[in-house]
Coordinates of C-alpha atoms in Angstrom, one line a residue:
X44 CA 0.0 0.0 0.0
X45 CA 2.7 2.3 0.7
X46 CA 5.1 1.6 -2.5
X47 CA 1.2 1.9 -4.1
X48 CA 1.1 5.4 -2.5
X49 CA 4.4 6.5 -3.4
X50 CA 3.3 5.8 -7.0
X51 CA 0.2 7.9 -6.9
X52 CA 2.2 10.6 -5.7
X53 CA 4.6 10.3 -8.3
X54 CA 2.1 10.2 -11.1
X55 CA 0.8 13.0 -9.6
X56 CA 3.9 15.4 -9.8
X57 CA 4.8 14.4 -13.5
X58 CA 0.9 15.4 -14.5
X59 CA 1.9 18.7 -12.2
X60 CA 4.9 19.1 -14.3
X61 CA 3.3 18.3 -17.7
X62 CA 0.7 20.6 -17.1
X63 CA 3.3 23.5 -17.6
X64 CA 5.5 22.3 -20.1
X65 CA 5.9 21.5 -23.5
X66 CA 2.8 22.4 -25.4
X67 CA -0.5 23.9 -24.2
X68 CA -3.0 20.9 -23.0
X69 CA -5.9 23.0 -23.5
X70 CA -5.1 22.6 -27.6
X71 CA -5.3 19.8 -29.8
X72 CA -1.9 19.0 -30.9
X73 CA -2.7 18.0 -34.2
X74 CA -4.9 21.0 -35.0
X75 CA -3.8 23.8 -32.9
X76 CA -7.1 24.6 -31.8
X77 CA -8.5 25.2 -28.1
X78 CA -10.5 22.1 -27.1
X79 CA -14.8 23.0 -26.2
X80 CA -17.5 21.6 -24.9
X81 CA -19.3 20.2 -28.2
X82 CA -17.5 18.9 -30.7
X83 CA -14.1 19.5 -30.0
X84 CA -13.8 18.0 -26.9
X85 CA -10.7 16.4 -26.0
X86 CA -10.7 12.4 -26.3
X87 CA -8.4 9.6 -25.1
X88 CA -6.8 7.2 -27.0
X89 CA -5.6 3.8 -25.4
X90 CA -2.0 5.2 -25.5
X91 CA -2.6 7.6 -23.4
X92 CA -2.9 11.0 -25.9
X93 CA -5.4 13.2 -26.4
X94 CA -6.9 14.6 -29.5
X95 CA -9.7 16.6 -30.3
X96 CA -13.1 14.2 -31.6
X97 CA -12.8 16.3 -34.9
X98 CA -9.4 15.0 -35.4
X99 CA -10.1 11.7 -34.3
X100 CA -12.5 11.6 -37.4
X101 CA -10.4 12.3 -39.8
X102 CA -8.0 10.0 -38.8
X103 CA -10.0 7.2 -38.8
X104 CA -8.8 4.6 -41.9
X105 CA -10.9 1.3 -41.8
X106 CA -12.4 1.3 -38.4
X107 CA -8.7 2.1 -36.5
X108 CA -6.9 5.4 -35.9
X109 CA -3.3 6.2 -35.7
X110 CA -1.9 8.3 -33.2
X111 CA -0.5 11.2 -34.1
X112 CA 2.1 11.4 -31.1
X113 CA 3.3 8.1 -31.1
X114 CA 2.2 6.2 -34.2
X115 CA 0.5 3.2 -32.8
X116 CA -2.5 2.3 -34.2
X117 CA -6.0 1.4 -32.1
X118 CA -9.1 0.1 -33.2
X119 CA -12.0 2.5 -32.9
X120 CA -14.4 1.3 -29.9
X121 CA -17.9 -0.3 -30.5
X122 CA -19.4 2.8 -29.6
X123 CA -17.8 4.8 -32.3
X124 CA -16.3 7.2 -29.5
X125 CA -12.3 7.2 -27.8
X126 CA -13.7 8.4 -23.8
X127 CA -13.3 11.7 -23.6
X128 CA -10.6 12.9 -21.4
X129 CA -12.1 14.5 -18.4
X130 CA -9.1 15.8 -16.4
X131 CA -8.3 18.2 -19.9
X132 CA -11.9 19.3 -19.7
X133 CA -11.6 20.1 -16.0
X134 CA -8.2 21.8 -16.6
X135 CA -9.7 24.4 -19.3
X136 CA -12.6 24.5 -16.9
X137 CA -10.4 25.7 -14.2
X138 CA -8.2 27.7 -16.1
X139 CA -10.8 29.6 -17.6
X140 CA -12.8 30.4 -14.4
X141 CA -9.8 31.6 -12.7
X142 CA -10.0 35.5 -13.5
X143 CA -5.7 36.6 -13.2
X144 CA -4.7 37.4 -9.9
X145 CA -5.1 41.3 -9.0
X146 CA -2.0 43.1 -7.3
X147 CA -3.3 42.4 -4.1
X148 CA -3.4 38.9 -4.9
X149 CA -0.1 39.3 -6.1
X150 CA 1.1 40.9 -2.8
X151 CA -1.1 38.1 -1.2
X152 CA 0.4 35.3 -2.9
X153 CA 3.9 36.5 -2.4
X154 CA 3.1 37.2 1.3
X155 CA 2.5 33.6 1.0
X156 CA 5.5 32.0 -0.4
X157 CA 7.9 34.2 2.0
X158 CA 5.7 32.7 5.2
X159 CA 6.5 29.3 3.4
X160 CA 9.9 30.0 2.5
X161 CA 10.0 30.7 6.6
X162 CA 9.1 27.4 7.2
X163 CA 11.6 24.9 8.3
X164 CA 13.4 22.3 5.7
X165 CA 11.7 19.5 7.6
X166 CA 7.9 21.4 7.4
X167 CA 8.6 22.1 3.3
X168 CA 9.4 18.8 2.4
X169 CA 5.9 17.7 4.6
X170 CA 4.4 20.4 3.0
X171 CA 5.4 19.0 -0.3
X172 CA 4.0 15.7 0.0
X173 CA 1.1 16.6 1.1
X174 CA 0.2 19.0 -2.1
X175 CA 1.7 15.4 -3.8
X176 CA -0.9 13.6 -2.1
X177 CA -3.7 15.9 -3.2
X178 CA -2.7 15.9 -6.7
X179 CA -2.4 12.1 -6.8
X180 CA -5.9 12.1 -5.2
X181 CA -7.1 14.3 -8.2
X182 CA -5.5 12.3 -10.7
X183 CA -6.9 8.6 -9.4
X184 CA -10.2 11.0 -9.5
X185 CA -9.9 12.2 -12.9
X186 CA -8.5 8.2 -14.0
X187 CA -11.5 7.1 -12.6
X188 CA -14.2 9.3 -14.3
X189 CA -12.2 8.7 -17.7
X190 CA -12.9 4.4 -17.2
X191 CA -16.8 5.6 -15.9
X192 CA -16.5 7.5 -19.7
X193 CA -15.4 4.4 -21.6
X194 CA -17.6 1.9 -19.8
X195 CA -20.7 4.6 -20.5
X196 CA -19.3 4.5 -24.2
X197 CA -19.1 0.7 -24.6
X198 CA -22.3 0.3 -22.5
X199 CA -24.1 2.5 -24.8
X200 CA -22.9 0.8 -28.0
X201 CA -23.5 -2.8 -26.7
X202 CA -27.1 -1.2 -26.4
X203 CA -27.4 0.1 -29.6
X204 CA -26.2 -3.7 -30.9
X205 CA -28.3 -5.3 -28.6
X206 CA -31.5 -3.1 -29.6
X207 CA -30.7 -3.7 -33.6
X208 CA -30.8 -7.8 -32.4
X209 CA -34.1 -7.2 -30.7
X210 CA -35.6 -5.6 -33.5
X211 CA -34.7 -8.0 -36.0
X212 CA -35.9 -10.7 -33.6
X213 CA -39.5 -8.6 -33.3
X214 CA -39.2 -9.0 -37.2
X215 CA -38.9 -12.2 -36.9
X216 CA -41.9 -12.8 -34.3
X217 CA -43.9 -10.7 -36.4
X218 CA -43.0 -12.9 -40.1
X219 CA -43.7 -16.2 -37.3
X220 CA -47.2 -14.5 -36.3
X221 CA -48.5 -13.9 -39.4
X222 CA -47.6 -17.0 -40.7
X223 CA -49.3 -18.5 -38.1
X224 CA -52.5 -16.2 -38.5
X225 CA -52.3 -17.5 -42.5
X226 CA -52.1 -21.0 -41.4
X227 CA -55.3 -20.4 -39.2
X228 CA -57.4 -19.0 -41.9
X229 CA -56.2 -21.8 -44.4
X230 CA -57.5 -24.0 -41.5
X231 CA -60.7 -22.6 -41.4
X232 CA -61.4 -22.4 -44.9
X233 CA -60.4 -26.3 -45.5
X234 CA -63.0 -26.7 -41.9
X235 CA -65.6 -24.7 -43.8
X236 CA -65.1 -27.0 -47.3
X237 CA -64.6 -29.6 -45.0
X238 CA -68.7 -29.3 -43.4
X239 CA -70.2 -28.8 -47.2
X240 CA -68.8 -31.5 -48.1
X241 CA -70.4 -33.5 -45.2
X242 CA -73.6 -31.8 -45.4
X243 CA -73.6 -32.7 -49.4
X244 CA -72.5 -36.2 -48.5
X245 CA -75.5 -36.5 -46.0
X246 CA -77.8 -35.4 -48.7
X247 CA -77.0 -38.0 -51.1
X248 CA -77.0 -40.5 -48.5
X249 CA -80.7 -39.5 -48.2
X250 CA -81.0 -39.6 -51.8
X251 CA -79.9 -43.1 -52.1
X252 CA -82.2 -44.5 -49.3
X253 CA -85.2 -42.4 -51.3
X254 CA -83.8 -43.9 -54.8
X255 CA -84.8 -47.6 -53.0
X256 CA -87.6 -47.3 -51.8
X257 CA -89.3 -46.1 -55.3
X258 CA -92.7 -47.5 -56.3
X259 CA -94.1 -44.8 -59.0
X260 CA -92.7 -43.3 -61.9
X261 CA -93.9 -39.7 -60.7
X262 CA -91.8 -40.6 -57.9
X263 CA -88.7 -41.4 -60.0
X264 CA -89.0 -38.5 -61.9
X265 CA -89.0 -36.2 -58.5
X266 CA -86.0 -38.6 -57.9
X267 CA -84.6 -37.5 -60.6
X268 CA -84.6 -33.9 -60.6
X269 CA -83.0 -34.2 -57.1
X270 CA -80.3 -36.5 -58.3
X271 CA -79.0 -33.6 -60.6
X272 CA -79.1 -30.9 -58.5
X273 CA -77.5 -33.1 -55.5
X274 CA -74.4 -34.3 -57.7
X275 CA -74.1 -31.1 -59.5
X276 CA -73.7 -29.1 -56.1
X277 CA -71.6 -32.1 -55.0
X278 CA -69.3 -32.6 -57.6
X279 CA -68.4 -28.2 -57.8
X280 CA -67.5 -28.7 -54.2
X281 CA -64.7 -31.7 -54.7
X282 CA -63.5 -29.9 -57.6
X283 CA -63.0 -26.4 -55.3
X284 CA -61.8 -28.9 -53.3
X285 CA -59.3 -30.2 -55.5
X286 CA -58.2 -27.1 -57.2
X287 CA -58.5 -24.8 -53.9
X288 CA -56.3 -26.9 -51.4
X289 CA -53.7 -27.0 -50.5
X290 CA -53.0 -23.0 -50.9
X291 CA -49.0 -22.9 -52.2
X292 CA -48.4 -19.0 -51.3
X293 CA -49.9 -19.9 -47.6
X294 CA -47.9 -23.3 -47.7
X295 CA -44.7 -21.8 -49.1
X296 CA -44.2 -18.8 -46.8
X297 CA -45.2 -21.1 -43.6
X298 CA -42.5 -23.1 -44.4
X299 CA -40.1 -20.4 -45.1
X300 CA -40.9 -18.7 -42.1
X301 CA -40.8 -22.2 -39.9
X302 CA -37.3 -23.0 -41.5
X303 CA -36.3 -19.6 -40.2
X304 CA -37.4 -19.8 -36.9
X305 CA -35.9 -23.3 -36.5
X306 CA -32.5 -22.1 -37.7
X307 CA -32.5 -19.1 -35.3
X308 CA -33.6 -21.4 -32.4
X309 CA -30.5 -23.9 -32.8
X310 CA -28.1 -21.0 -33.7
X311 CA -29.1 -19.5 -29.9
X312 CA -29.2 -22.9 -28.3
X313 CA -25.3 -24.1 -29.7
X314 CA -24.3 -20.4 -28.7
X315 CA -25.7 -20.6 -25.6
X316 CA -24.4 -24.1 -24.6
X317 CA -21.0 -22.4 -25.4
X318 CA -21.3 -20.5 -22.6
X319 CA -18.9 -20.9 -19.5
X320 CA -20.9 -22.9 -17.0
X321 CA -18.9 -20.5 -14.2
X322 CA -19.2 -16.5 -14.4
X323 CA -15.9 -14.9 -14.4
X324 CA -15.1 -13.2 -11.0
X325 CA -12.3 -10.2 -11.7
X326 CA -10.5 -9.2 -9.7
X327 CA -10.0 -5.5 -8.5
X328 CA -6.2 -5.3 -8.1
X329 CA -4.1 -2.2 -8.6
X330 CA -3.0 -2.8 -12.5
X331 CA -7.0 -3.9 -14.0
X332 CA -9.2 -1.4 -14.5
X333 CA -13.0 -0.6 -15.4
X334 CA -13.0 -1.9 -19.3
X335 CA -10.3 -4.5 -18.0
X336 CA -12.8 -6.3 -15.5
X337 CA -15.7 -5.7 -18.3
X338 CA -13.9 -7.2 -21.2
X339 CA -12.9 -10.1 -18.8
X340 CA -16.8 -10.8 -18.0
X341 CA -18.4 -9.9 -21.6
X342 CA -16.0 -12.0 -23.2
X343 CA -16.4 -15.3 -21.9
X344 CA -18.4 -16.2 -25.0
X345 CA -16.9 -14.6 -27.8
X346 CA -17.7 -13.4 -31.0
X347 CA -16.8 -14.4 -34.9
X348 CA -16.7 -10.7 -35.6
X349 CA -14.8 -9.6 -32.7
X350 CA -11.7 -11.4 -34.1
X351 CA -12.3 -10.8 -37.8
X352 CA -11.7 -7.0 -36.3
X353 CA -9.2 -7.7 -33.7
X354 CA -10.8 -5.8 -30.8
X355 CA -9.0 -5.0 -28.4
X356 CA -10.3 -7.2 -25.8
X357 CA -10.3 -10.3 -28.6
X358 CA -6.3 -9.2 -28.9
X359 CA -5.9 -9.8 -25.2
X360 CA -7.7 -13.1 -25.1
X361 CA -5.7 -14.7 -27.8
X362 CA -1.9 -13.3 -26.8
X363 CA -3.0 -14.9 -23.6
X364 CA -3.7 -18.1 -25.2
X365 CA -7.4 -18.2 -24.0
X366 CA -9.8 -18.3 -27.1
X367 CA -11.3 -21.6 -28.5
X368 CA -13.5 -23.0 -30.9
X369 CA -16.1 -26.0 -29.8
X370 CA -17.0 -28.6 -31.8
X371 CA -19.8 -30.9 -30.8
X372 CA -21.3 -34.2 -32.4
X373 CA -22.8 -37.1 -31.3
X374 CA -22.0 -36.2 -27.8
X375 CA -18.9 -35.7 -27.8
X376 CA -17.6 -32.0 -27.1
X377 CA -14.1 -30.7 -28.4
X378 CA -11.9 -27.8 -28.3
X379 CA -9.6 -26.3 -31.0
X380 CA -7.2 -23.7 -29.8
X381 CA -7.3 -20.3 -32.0
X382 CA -4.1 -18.7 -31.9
X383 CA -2.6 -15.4 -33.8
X384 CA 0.8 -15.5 -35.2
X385 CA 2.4 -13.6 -37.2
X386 CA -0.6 -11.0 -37.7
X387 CA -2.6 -14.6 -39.2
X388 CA -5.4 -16.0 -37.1
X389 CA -4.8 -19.6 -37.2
X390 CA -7.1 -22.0 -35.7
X391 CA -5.7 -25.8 -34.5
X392 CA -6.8 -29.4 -34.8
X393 CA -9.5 -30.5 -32.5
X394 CA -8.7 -32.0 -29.2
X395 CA -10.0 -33.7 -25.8
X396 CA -8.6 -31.1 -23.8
X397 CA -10.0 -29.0 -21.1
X398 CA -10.8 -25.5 -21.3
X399 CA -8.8 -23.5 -19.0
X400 CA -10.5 -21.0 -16.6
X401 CA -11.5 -17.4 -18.2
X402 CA -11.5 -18.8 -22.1
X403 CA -13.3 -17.5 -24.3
X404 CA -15.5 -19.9 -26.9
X405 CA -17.3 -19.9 -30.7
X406 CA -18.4 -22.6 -32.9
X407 CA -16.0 -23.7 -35.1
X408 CA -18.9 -23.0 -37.6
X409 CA -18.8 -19.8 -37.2
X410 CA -15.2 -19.3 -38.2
X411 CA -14.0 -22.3 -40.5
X412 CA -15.4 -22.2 -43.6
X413 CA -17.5 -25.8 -44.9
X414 CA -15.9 -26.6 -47.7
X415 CA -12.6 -24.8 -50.0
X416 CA -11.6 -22.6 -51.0
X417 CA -9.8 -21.9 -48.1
X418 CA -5.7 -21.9 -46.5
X419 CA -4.5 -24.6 -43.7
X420 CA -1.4 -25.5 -42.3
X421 CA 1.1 -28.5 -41.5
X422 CA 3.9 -28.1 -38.9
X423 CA 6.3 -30.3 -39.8
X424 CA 9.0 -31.8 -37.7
X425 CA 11.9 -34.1 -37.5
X426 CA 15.1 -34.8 -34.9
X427 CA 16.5 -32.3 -34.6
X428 CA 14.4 -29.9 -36.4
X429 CA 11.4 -27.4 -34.6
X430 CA 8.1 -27.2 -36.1
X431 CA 8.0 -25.6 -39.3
X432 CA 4.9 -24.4 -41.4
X433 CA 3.5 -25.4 -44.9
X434 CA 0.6 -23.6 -45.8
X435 CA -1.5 -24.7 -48.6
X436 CA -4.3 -23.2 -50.3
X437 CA -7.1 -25.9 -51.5
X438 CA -9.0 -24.6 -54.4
X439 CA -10.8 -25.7 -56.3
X440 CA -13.8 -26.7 -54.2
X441 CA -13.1 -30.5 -54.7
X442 CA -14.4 -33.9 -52.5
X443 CA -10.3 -34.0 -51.8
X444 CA -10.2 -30.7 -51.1
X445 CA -13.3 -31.2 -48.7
X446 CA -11.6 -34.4 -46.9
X447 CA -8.0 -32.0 -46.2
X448 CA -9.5 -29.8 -44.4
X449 CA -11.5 -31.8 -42.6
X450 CA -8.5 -33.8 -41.4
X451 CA -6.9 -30.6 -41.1
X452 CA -9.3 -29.6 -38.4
X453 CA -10.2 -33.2 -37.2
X454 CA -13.9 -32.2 -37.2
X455 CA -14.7 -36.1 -38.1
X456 CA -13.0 -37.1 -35.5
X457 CA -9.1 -38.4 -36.9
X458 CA -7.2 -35.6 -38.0
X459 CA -3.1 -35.0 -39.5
X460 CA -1.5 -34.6 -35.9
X461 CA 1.3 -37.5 -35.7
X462 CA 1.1 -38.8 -38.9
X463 CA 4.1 -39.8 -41.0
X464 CA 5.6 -38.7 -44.2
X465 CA 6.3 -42.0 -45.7
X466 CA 7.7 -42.4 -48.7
X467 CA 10.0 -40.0 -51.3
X468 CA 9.2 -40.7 -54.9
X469 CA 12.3 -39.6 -57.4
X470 CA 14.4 -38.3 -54.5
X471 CA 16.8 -36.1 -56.4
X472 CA 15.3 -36.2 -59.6
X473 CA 12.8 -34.0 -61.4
X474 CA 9.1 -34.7 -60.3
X475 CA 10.2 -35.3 -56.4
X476 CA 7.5 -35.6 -54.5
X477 CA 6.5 -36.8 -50.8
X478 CA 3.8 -39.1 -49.5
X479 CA 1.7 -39.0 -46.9
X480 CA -2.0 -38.6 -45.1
X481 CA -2.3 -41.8 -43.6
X482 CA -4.3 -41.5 -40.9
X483 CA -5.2 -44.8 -40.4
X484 CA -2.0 -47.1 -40.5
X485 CA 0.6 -44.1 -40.8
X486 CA 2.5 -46.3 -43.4
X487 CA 1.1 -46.3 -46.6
X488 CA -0.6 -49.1 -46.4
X489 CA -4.4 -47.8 -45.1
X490 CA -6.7 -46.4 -47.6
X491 CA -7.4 -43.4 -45.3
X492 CA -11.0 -42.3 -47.1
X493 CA -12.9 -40.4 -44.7
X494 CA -15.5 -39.1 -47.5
X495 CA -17.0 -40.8 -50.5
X496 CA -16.2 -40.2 -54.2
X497 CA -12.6 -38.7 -54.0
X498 CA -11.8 -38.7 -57.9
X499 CA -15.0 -37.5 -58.5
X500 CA -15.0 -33.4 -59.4
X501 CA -13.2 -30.7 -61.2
X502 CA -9.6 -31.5 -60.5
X503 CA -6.3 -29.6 -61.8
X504 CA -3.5 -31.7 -63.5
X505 CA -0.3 -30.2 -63.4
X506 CA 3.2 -31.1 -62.3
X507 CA 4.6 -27.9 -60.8
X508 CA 6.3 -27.7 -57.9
X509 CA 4.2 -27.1 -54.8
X510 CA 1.7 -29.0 -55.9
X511 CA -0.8 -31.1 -53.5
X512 CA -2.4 -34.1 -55.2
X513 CA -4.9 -37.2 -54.8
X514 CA -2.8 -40.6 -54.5
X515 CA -4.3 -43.4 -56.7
X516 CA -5.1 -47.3 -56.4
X517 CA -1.8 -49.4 -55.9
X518 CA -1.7 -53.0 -55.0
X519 CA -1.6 -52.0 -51.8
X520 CA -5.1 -50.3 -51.4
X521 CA -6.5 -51.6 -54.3
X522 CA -9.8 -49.3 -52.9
X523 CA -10.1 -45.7 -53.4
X524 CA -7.3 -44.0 -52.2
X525 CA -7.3 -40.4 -49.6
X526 CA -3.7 -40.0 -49.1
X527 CA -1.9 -37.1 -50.8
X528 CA 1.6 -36.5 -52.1
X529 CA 3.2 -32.9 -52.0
X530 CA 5.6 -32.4 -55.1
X531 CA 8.9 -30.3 -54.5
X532 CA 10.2 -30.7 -58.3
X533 CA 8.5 -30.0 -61.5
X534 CA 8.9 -32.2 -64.3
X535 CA 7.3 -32.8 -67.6
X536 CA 3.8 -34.2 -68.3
X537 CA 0.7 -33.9 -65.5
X538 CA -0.6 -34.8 -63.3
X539 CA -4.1 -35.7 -61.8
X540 CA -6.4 -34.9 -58.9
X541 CA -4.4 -31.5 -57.8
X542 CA -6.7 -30.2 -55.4
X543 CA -4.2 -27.4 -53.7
X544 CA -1.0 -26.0 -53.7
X545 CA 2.0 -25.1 -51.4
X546 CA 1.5 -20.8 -50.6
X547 CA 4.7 -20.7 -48.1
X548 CA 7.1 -23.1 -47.0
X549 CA 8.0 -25.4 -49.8
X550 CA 11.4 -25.3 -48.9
X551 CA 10.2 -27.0 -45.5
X552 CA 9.1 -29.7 -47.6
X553 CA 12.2 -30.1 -49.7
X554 CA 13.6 -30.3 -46.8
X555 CA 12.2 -32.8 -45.3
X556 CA 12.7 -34.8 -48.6
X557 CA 16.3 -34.6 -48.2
X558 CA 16.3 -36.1 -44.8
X559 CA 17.8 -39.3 -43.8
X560 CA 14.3 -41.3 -43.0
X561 CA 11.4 -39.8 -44.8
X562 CA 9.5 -42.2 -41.8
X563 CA 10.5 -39.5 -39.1
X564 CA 8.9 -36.5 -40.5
X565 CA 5.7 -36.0 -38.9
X566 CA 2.7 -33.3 -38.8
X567 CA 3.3 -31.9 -35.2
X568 CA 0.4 -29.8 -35.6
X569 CA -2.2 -28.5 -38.6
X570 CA -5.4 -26.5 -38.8
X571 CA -6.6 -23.8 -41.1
X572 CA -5.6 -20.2 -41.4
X573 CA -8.0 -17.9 -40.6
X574 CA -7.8 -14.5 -41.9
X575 CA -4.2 -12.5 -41.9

């Protein structure tokens, strides 16, 4: 608490000494102007600088803005507003309500500093701290209002989100309720064709017991007559029965509108199963602060669009290693660990791990696409060797295509992780190229189809270097065949079922072919890139 003290007070003397030098703080520094009240009022960047709003808005380049002091660059915050900085606003405040001191005042004040200077060494350096304290007080104050600005600011755009959600949800209810309301007058039309029909079938019932029991020929002629009107009637209302039901614009839009409302109800049940079971409980120590503790709660369950735009809070999860993606089917929940390296958001093969406390979760839905076109990854490893990267782009959209990535992200369950390179065809020569995919035996010798109809599709045939390509029948697996070869060498002629190929780190893979025992290079890790 003390060292904590010490610190305040320190902070509080270099805003002192700021205050009166370098340039004036009641200007913007990029336009020169005095900050007001309206719309120039002075606004706080994460870094720690202040610029006027109108600035701000002309700075702004694809949703982020550079600082003009120091350069770094922040995304804008989901309430379209940086905080505004409250201790400049209470500055001009003071500085304009204080009228310049008089010559009394003058006299005053210097009457004052020669009773302080008469003080002793001891009662000036007590005397010092304490104005150190006060300032340090005024500061923590001033720090404090700025959070109570940014959390209004967030809390006020999460509304504004959270109120365009409702509203297309009321649209929704509303498209749900008048399909329901068209569904109960088709009902009562088909009831009310439903009772003529009866009442018509009743009367020709009668008929028929009357057409029985004849005995004159007035009386059939009477018959008659009633015969013709009764089947006439009859026979108009099956064929408006026939050509009236069912209604196809009150069908079609009740299905439409059922699919929709089926679709929505899933999406919110997966999200909210996604949930942490356990709210997050922050904790209120010296170094977190208001939008610190907020992000930490709001962000258990996160959101696709929070890292296609790199928030800042979505930043912070992923350098600290704590967003994943879940993947549930037929029971069975998983985890896959979405990383950022290198500016590229990378997301990795499935596993049965925990989740540890504070992560925050998606559906692996809502970030992997379902099919290519679309970039993974292969770490590839050996003695002696780290992981290294090969990233391959799979287009186009191909049933090969389809079964890499799905090993790529194990989302069927076996994925690329420890399997073998095992075999180097034409090491040396032109057309090298390396074997692998074997999920199932990790030698070659497994037929490793995870989806029907591999061969079947619009395939590329070429034999440059980098490309990835379907393996066909051997003697081996005289069955269909889902293991792929990666070539390092062109060579002359083509060849068939190319469904990708090698975007960075062929060399990796030439590598590899050279070493000793093509059998110890394995896929450390894959998944699929992303964004970046």
């Amino acid at each position: 608490m003390e060292a904590a003290g010490r610190g305040g007070r320190m902070a509080g003397q270099r805003q002192v000494r700021n205050m009166y030098t370098g340039g004036n703080p009641a200007e913007c520094p990029v336009c020169m102007t005095g900050y007001d009240g309206t719309v120039q009022r002075p606004r706080t960047l994460p870094c720690g600088h202040t610029v006027c709003t109108l600035c701000i808005e002309e700075l702004k380049v694809q949703g982020r803005v550079a600082c003009p002091e120091c350069r770094v660059r922040h995304a804008v915050p989901e309430g379209v507003q940086f905080p505004v900085n409250y201790s400049v606003e209470a500055l001009i405040g003071m500085m304009r309500d204080s009228p310049p001191p008089s010559a009394g005042e003058g006299a005053a004040a210097a009457a004052g500093k020669k009773e302080a200077a008469g003080l002793s060494k001891k009662m000036r350096s007590s005397l010092q701290e304490q104005e150190a304290i006060v300032v340090a007080a005024i500061t923590a104050c001033r720090e404090a209002q700025s959070q109570l600005g940014q959390y209004q600011t967030t809390l006020a755009g999460w509304g504004e989100r959270q109120q365009q959600l409702e509203d297309r949800l009321l649209e929704l209810v509303d498209q749900s309720r008048s399909a329901r309301e068209l569904l109960q007058q088709e009902e009562s039309r088909a009831a009310a064709k439903e009772e003529e029909l009866k009442k018509g079938e009743q009367g020709l019932q009668a008929l028929l017991e009357t057409l029985r029991t004849l005995t004159t020929e007035q009386e059939l002629f009477v018959a008659m007559l009633e015969v013709f009107c009764c089947t006439g009637g009859t026979k108009q209302a099956v064929k408006e029965c026939r050509e009236g039901f069912p209604d196809a614009s009150t069908v079609t839009t009740a299905r439409k509108v059922n699919v929709a409302s089926s679709a929505a109800l899933e999406a919110v049940q997966a999200a909210l199963e996604t949930l942490p079971t356990e709210e997050p409980r922050p904790q209120a120590d010296s170094d977190s602060t208001v939008m610190d503790r907020l992000h930490l709660i709001w962000t258990g369950s996160l959101m696709a669009e929070d890292l296609r735009s790199l928030t800042q809070p979505a930043r912070r999860l992923l350098e600290a290693g704590r967003v994943f993606a879940v993947y549930q089917a037929e029971g069975q929940r998983r985890h896959a660990r979405i990383s950022l390296e290198a500016g590229q958001l990378c997301l990795h093969a499935l596993k049965d791990h925990p989740l540890p406390r504070g992560a925050a979760t998606l559906q692996v839905s809502e970030v992997v696409p379902p099919s290519p076109p679309c970039t993974v990854f292969l770490d590839l490893s050996w003695p002696g060797k780290a992981p290294r990267r090969v990233q391959i782009r799979l287009s186009p959209d191909t049933t090969r295509g389809r079964q890499f990535l799905l090993l790529c992200t194990g989302q069927r369950g076996p994925s690329y992780v420890n399997t073998r390179l095992f075999q180097v065809v034409r090491k040396g020569e032109a057309g090298e190229f390396v074997k692998g995919g074997d999920y199932e035996s990790n030698d070659g010798e497994g037929s490793s189809v995870l989806l029907p109809g591999l061969d079947k599709g619009a395939y590329c045939n070429s034999v440059q270097a980098g490309d990835v390509f379907g393996l066909g029948w051997n003697y081996r697996t005289p069955e269909e065949n889902g293991q792929f070869g990666i070539r390092t060498r062109k060579c002359a002629g083509k060849s068939m079922f190319v469904f990708g190929e090698v975007v960075d780190g062929l060399h990796v893979v030439a590598k590899a072919a050279q070493h000793r025992d093509i059998k110890e290079v394995t896929v450390a890790d894959c998944g699929v890139v992303l964004c970046g």
